[in-house]
Amino acid sequence: MNLFQKFKETVSSVVPIMVIVLILGFTAAPLDSGTILRFLTGGVLVILGLTVFLLGVDIGILPIGERCGAALTEKKSLPLLLSVSFIIGVIVTVAEPDVQVLADQIKGVNAGVNKWALILMIAAGLGVFTMFGLLRTVLSLSLKYLLIVSYILLFALAFLSPKEFQGVAFDAGGATTGPMTVPFIMALGVGVAGVRASGKSSGKNEGDDSFGLTGMASIGPIMAVCVYGIILNFFSKGSSSSEQIAAHGADAVAGSLSLGIFIHILPGILKEVTMALLPLVAMFAVFQIVLLKMPPFQIRKMIRGLAFSFIGLIIFLCGVNGGFMTTGRILGEVLGAKACGGNLLWTVILTLTGIVFGAIVVCAEPAVWVLTEQVETVSGGTIKRKVMLVALSAGVAISIGLSMIRLLYGFSLWYILVPGYALSLLLTFFCPPLFTGIAFDSGGVASGPMTSTFILSFTLGAASAAGNGSANDAFGVIALVAMTPLIAIQILGIIFKIKSRTNEEKK
């Protein structure tokens, strides 16, 4: 895909959010000129950075994943496939911009968290469950039973973890499946499913095994963060999350008048991006020597793609940290303060704002377009992209609306997550297997860069203003964004199944 196409894709993702913020900033939630200028600057940097980053992913990073997947399956060695898929999962997750942003957000509300320890735990969790997902594909195991067992273990572990890590853990599951990770994982999954189907006939539809790997992979980070929280709880109690949220918001307001913040944060971001992408470069070098053996012109193309990804990620994170997240937090604080105390009108406005953000964000996420395109292709056009987008949009809009209501009334995240996941797992018994795999993949990809940056910041600001400033109440929005598509897409699958059966009976 060329640069102009990537630019259009990114603009459609970011500009709708910017327009809504500007409308609110001049009407219902007045923002000062300094904050608006900083937000606009950050938005432009986010667009440019994400465009260059996604171009680099297409040119240099995706081909690495595709070639590695093809080379590994040709070796016909299950231990080799699983071990290398674990390494790839870890390295790609470390380089995922959504994970970097989420780790910064978590660090901002819990000083006891070590950012890189948390990132490595998330990456290891994704690597392990990528292995399990590929093993399922190779052995042709039932996705629904594997999901049921995994989620039972997951919820048991989540209940044992500290309260402040429960929402964070589920958010991590959604944030790991972003524009870097999803193409890698889906390329591996589709490739392995194709090779297995061509190698022996199992009597199943090949498409049934082509999806579900992203959904499986996103379980690992949730478990990993729960374990990290349990371990951290033994060594450090940390400081009050609510105080840290308030302090962070105050710092954001104090610095909102200066555009110099973008220059100030550049050295730190440069260091972090270098640390994140170096393992990916090292992996490429090792794979080139022992596995890929590509000609020089292809190596130069890969290096150019990696350079684009490096530059794009720096620009993107500067825009996110310098203006985008700060404004999201301030906007959330303004609307949350007005809705605080049971003011019905402002409660409705805050909730509707969340619903509109949700409906727009999911349709604009780059990973969602990757998924819906592959779904339409694999299904032979029977599952239309527009229908999937409407179902996803409705599900995510409802989830963010519920998040706003939860923040204002302070009820537990479990009141939504437990019945929501129970329903989604129950639907696997009635939904066609292909749609089950698509649904759990959709849950991961629906929560991408805009959710992990602006939506999470907006929610943190609203939580702070509403007086529910603990990490347990502030986090969880990404978790709900990742959950509702599981239900929406499977209901769509059941409708599709009924319609197909009715058409067959008419014939």
PDB file of N, CA, C and O in Angstrom, residues 235-275:
ATOM      1  N   PHE A 235       6.126  -7.147  47.206  1.00  0.00           N
ATOM      2  CA  PHE A 235       7.336  -6.355  47.427  1.00  0.00           C
ATOM      3  C   PHE A 235       7.078  -4.873  47.672  1.00  0.00           C
ATOM      4  O   PHE A 235       7.859  -4.211  48.344  1.00  0.00           O
ATOM      5  N   SER A 236       5.997  -4.339  47.087  1.00  0.00           N
ATOM      6  CA  SER A 236       5.761  -2.903  47.234  1.00  0.00           C
ATOM      7  C   SER A 236       4.273  -2.623  47.176  1.00  0.00           C
ATOM      8  O   SER A 236       3.565  -3.070  46.284  1.00  0.00           O
ATOM      9  N   LYS A 237       3.822  -1.818  48.127  1.00  0.00           N
ATOM     10  CA  LYS A 237       2.415  -1.421  48.126  1.00  0.00           C
ATOM     11  C   LYS A 237       2.173  -0.222  47.226  1.00  0.00           C
ATOM     12  O   LYS A 237       1.051   0.087  46.882  1.00  0.00           O
ATOM     13  N   GLY A 238       3.246   0.470  46.814  1.00  0.00           N
ATOM     14  CA  GLY A 238       3.097   1.635  45.941  1.00  0.00           C
ATOM     15  C   GLY A 238       2.457   2.795  46.680  1.00  0.00           C
ATOM     16  O   GLY A 238       2.326   2.801  47.897  1.00  0.00           O
ATOM     17  N   SER A 239       2.051   3.776  45.957  1.00  0.00           N
ATOM     18  CA  SER A 239       1.390   4.949  46.534  1.00  0.00           C
ATOM     19  C   SER A 239      -0.038   5.015  46.064  1.00  0.00           C
ATOM     20  O   SER A 239      -0.475   4.256  45.227  1.00  0.00           O
ATOM     21  N   SER A 240      -0.768   5.935  46.612  1.00  0.00           N
ATOM     22  CA  SER A 240      -2.203   6.043  46.303  1.00  0.00           C
ATOM     23  C   SER A 240      -2.419   6.402  44.847  1.00  0.00           C
ATOM     24  O   SER A 240      -1.920   7.402  44.360  1.00  0.00           O
ATOM     25  N   SER A 241      -3.162   5.535  44.161  1.00  0.00           N
ATOM     26  CA  SER A 241      -3.421   5.769  42.747  1.00  0.00           C
ATOM     27  C   SER A 241      -4.197   7.042  42.517  1.00  0.00           C
ATOM     28  O   SER A 241      -3.956   7.764  41.572  1.00  0.00           O
ATOM     29  N   SER A 242      -5.165   7.322  43.399  1.00  0.00           N
ATOM     30  CA  SER A 242      -5.993   8.509  43.179  1.00  0.00           C
ATOM     31  C   SER A 242      -5.167   9.773  43.276  1.00  0.00           C
ATOM     32  O   SER A 242      -5.359  10.707  42.508  1.00  0.00           O
ATOM     33  N   GLU A 243      -4.203   9.811  44.203  1.00  0.00           N
ATOM     34  CA  GLU A 243      -3.358  10.996  44.327  1.00  0.00           C
ATOM     35  C   GLU A 243      -2.506  11.167  43.089  1.00  0.00           C
ATOM     36  O   GLU A 243      -2.278  12.273  42.614  1.00  0.00           O
ATOM     37  N   GLN A 244      -2.015  10.028  42.562  1.00  0.00           N
ATOM     38  CA  GLN A 244      -1.165  10.127  41.391  1.00  0.00           C
ATOM     39  C   GLN A 244      -1.940  10.587  40.172  1.00  0.00           C
ATOM     40  O   GLN A 244      -1.448  11.354  39.354  1.00  0.00           O
ATOM     41  N   ILE A 245      -3.192  10.116  40.039  1.00  0.00           N
ATOM     42  CA  ILE A 245      -4.002  10.562  38.916  1.00  0.00           C
ATOM     43  C   ILE A 245      -4.225  12.066  38.989  1.00  0.00           C
ATOM     44  O   ILE A 245      -4.075  12.787  38.016  1.00  0.00           O
ATOM     45  N   ALA A 246      -4.564  12.546  40.164  1.00  0.00           N
ATOM     46  CA  ALA A 246      -4.811  13.976  40.325  1.00  0.00           C
ATOM     47  C   ALA A 246      -3.562  14.784  40.024  1.00  0.00           C
ATOM     48  O   ALA A 246      -3.618  15.812  39.351  1.00  0.00           O
ATOM     49  N   ALA A 247      -2.423  14.318  40.522  1.00  0.00           N
ATOM     50  CA  ALA A 247      -1.167  15.029  40.281  1.00  0.00           C
ATOM     51  C   ALA A 247      -0.826  15.054  38.818  1.00  0.00           C
ATOM     52  O   ALA A 247      -0.393  16.062  38.270  1.00  0.00           O
ATOM     53  N   HIS A 248      -1.058  13.918  38.159  1.00  0.00           N
ATOM     54  CA  HIS A 248      -0.742  13.844  36.737  1.00  0.00           C
ATOM     55  C   HIS A 248      -1.600  14.834  35.952  1.00  0.00           C
ATOM     56  O   HIS A 248      -1.133  15.526  35.059  1.00  0.00           O
ATOM     57  N   GLY A 249      -2.893  14.905  36.315  1.00  0.00           N
ATOM     58  CA  GLY A 249      -3.782  15.840  35.639  1.00  0.00           C
ATOM     59  C   GLY A 249      -3.354  17.278  35.854  1.00  0.00           C
ATOM     60  O   GLY A 249      -3.402  18.099  34.947  1.00  0.00           O
ATOM     61  N   ALA A 250      -2.934  17.602  37.083  1.00  0.00           N
ATOM     62  CA  ALA A 250      -2.487  18.959  37.379  1.00  0.00           C
ATOM     63  C   ALA A 250      -1.242  19.309  36.586  1.00  0.00           C
ATOM     64  O   ALA A 250      -1.117  20.426  36.064  1.00  0.00           O
ATOM     65  N   ASP A 251      -0.314  18.356  36.484  1.00  0.00           N
ATOM     66  CA  ASP A 251       0.890  18.587  35.699  1.00  0.00           C
ATOM     67  C   ASP A 251       0.538  18.853  34.240  1.00  0.00           C
ATOM     68  O   ASP A 251       1.152  19.688  33.573  1.00  0.00           O
ATOM     69  N   ALA A 252      -0.441  18.101  33.730  1.00  0.00           N
ATOM     70  CA  ALA A 252      -0.833  18.253  32.331  1.00  0.00           C
ATOM     71  C   ALA A 252      -1.378  19.655  32.078  1.00  0.00           C
ATOM     72  O   ALA A 252      -1.067  20.288  31.069  1.00  0.00           O
ATOM     73  N   VAL A 253      -2.218  20.131  32.999  1.00  0.00           N
ATOM     74  CA  VAL A 253      -2.796  21.460  32.825  1.00  0.00           C
ATOM     75  C   VAL A 253      -1.718  22.535  32.894  1.00  0.00           C
ATOM     76  O   VAL A 253      -1.686  23.478  32.107  1.00  0.00           O
ATOM     77  N   ALA A 254      -0.792  22.364  33.859  1.00  0.00           N
ATOM     78  CA  ALA A 254       0.258  23.362  34.042  1.00  0.00           C
ATOM     79  C   ALA A 254       1.151  23.477  32.823  1.00  0.00           C
ATOM     80  O   ALA A 254       1.636  24.559  32.485  1.00  0.00           O
ATOM     81  N   GLY A 255       1.361  22.356  32.126  1.00  0.00           N
ATOM     82  CA  GLY A 255       2.271  22.395  30.987  1.00  0.00           C
ATOM     83  C   GLY A 255       1.578  22.581  29.658  1.00  0.00           C
ATOM     84  O   GLY A 255       2.214  22.513  28.617  1.00  0.00           O
ATOM     85  N   SER A 256       0.252  22.790  29.677  1.00  0.00           N
ATOM     86  CA  SER A 256      -0.502  22.774  28.423  1.00  0.00           C
ATOM     87  C   SER A 256      -0.285  24.024  27.569  1.00  0.00           C
ATOM     88  O   SER A 256      -0.698  24.062  26.431  1.00  0.00           O
ATOM     89  N   LEU A 257       0.331  25.079  28.127  1.00  0.00           N
ATOM     90  CA  LEU A 257       0.481  26.319  27.374  1.00  0.00           C
ATOM     91  C   LEU A 257       1.736  26.352  26.519  1.00  0.00           C
ATOM     92  O   LEU A 257       1.909  27.265  25.735  1.00  0.00           O
ATOM     93  N   SER A 258       2.607  25.365  26.670  1.00  0.00           N
ATOM     94  CA  SER A 258       3.897  25.407  25.992  1.00  0.00           C
ATOM     95  C   SER A 258       4.018  24.302  24.957  1.00  0.00           C
ATOM     96  O   SER A 258       3.763  23.132  25.240  1.00  0.00           O
ATOM     97  N   LEU A 259       4.424  24.702  23.735  1.00  0.00           N
ATOM     98  CA  LEU A 259       4.694  23.718  22.692  1.00  0.00           C
ATOM     99  C   LEU A 259       6.099  23.132  22.833  1.00  0.00           C
ATOM    100  O   LEU A 259       6.448  22.177  22.151  1.00  0.00           O
ATOM    101  N   GLY A 260       6.892  23.719  23.736  1.00  0.00           N
ATOM    102  CA  GLY A 260       8.247  23.206  23.959  1.00  0.00           C
ATOM    103  C   GLY A 260       8.280  21.810  24.530  1.00  0.00           C
ATOM    104  O   GLY A 260       9.321  21.150  24.508  1.00  0.00           O
ATOM    105  N   ILE A 261       7.131  21.314  25.015  1.00  0.00           N
ATOM    106  CA  ILE A 261       7.072  19.977  25.578  1.00  0.00           C
ATOM    107  C   ILE A 261       7.453  18.924  24.541  1.00  0.00           C
ATOM    108  O   ILE A 261       8.036  17.885  24.863  1.00  0.00           O
ATOM    109  N   PHE A 262       7.148  19.173  23.256  1.00  0.00           N
ATOM    110  CA  PHE A 262       7.453  18.199  22.201  1.00  0.00           C
ATOM    111  C   PHE A 262       8.965  18.017  22.050  1.00  0.00           C
ATOM    112  O   PHE A 262       9.433  16.903  21.798  1.00  0.00           O
ATOM    113  N   ILE A 263       9.712  19.101  22.206  1.00  0.00           N
ATOM    114  CA  ILE A 263      11.173  19.003  22.150  1.00  0.00           C
ATOM    115  C   ILE A 263      11.702  18.375  23.438  1.00  0.00           C
ATOM    116  O   ILE A 263      12.632  17.556  23.416  1.00  0.00           O
ATOM    117  N   HIS A 264      11.070  18.731  24.553  1.00  0.00           N
ATOM    118  CA  HIS A 264      11.519  18.255  25.862  1.00  0.00           C
ATOM    119  C   HIS A 264      11.434  16.731  25.976  1.00  0.00           C
ATOM    120  O   HIS A 264      12.312  16.092  26.563  1.00  0.00           O
ATOM    121  N   ILE A 265      10.382  16.135  25.427  1.00  0.00           N
ATOM    122  CA  ILE A 265      10.189  14.683  25.589  1.00  0.00           C
ATOM    123  C   ILE A 265      10.891  13.866  24.504  1.00  0.00           C
ATOM    124  O   ILE A 265      10.956  12.640  24.600  1.00  0.00           O
ATOM    125  N   LEU A 266      11.446  14.535  23.479  1.00  0.00           N
ATOM    126  CA  LEU A 266      12.048  13.816  22.353  1.00  0.00           C
ATOM    127  C   LEU A 266      13.200  12.889  22.749  1.00  0.00           C
ATOM    128  O   LEU A 266      13.220  11.732  22.308  1.00  0.00           O
ATOM    129  N   PRO A 267      14.182  13.332  23.573  1.00  0.00           N
ATOM    130  CA  PRO A 267      15.297  12.422  23.910  1.00  0.00           C
ATOM    131  C   PRO A 267      14.834  11.129  24.593  1.00  0.00           C
ATOM    132  O   PRO A 267      15.331  10.039  24.268  1.00  0.00           O
ATOM    133  N   GLY A 268      13.882  11.241  25.521  1.00  0.00           N
ATOM    134  CA  GLY A 268      13.392  10.048  26.210  1.00  0.00           C
ATOM    135  C   GLY A 268      12.688   9.092  25.264  1.00  0.00           C
ATOM    136  O   GLY A 268      12.860   7.871  25.342  1.00  0.00           O
ATOM    137  N   ILE A 269      11.882   9.643  24.344  1.00  0.00           N
ATOM    138  CA  ILE A 269      11.169   8.809  23.379  1.00  0.00           C
ATOM    139  C   ILE A 269      12.144   8.156  22.408  1.00  0.00           C
ATOM    140  O   ILE A 269      11.997   6.980  22.048  1.00  0.00           O
ATOM    141  N   LEU A 270      13.156   8.904  21.992  1.00  0.00           N
ATOM    142  CA  LEU A 270      14.185   8.355  21.099  1.00  0.00           C
ATOM    143  C   LEU A 270      14.856   7.140  21.728  1.00  0.00           C
ATOM    144  O   LEU A 270      15.061   6.103  21.079  1.00  0.00           O
ATOM    145  N   LYS A 271      15.170   7.236  23.014  1.00  0.00           N
ATOM    146  CA  LYS A 271      15.800   6.126  23.730  1.00  0.00           C
ATOM    147  C   LYS A 271      14.862   4.931  23.817  1.00  0.00           C
ATOM    148  O   LYS A 271      15.275   3.778  23.582  1.00  0.00           O
ATOM    149  N   GLU A 272      13.592   5.167  24.133  1.00  0.00           N
ATOM    150  CA  GLU A 272      12.631   4.080  24.299  1.00  0.00           C
ATOM    151  C   GLU A 272      12.354   3.363  22.983  1.00  0.00           C
ATOM    152  O   GLU A 272      12.257   2.135  22.943  1.00  0.00           O
ATOM    153  N   VAL A 273      12.211   4.133  21.900  1.00  0.00           N
ATOM    154  CA  VAL A 273      11.947   3.528  20.598  1.00  0.00           C
ATOM    155  C   VAL A 273      13.146   2.696  20.148  1.00  0.00           C
ATOM    156  O   VAL A 273      12.989   1.606  19.577  1.00  0.00           O
ATOM    157  N   THR A 274      14.350   3.193  20.407  1.00  0.00           N
ATOM    158  CA  THR A 274      15.557   2.433  20.064  1.00  0.00           C
ATOM    159  C   THR A 274      15.582   1.106  20.810  1.00  0.00           C
ATOM    160  O   THR A 274      15.849   0.046  20.218  1.00  0.00           O
ATOM    161  N   MET A 275      15.284   1.141  22.098  1.00  0.00           N
ATOM    162  CA  MET A 275      15.251  -0.085  22.900  1.00  0.00           C
ATOM    163  C   MET A 275      14.164  -1.038  22.420  1.00  0.00           C
ATOM    164  O   MET A 275      14.321  -2.263  22.464  1.00  0.00           O
TER     165      MET A 275
END
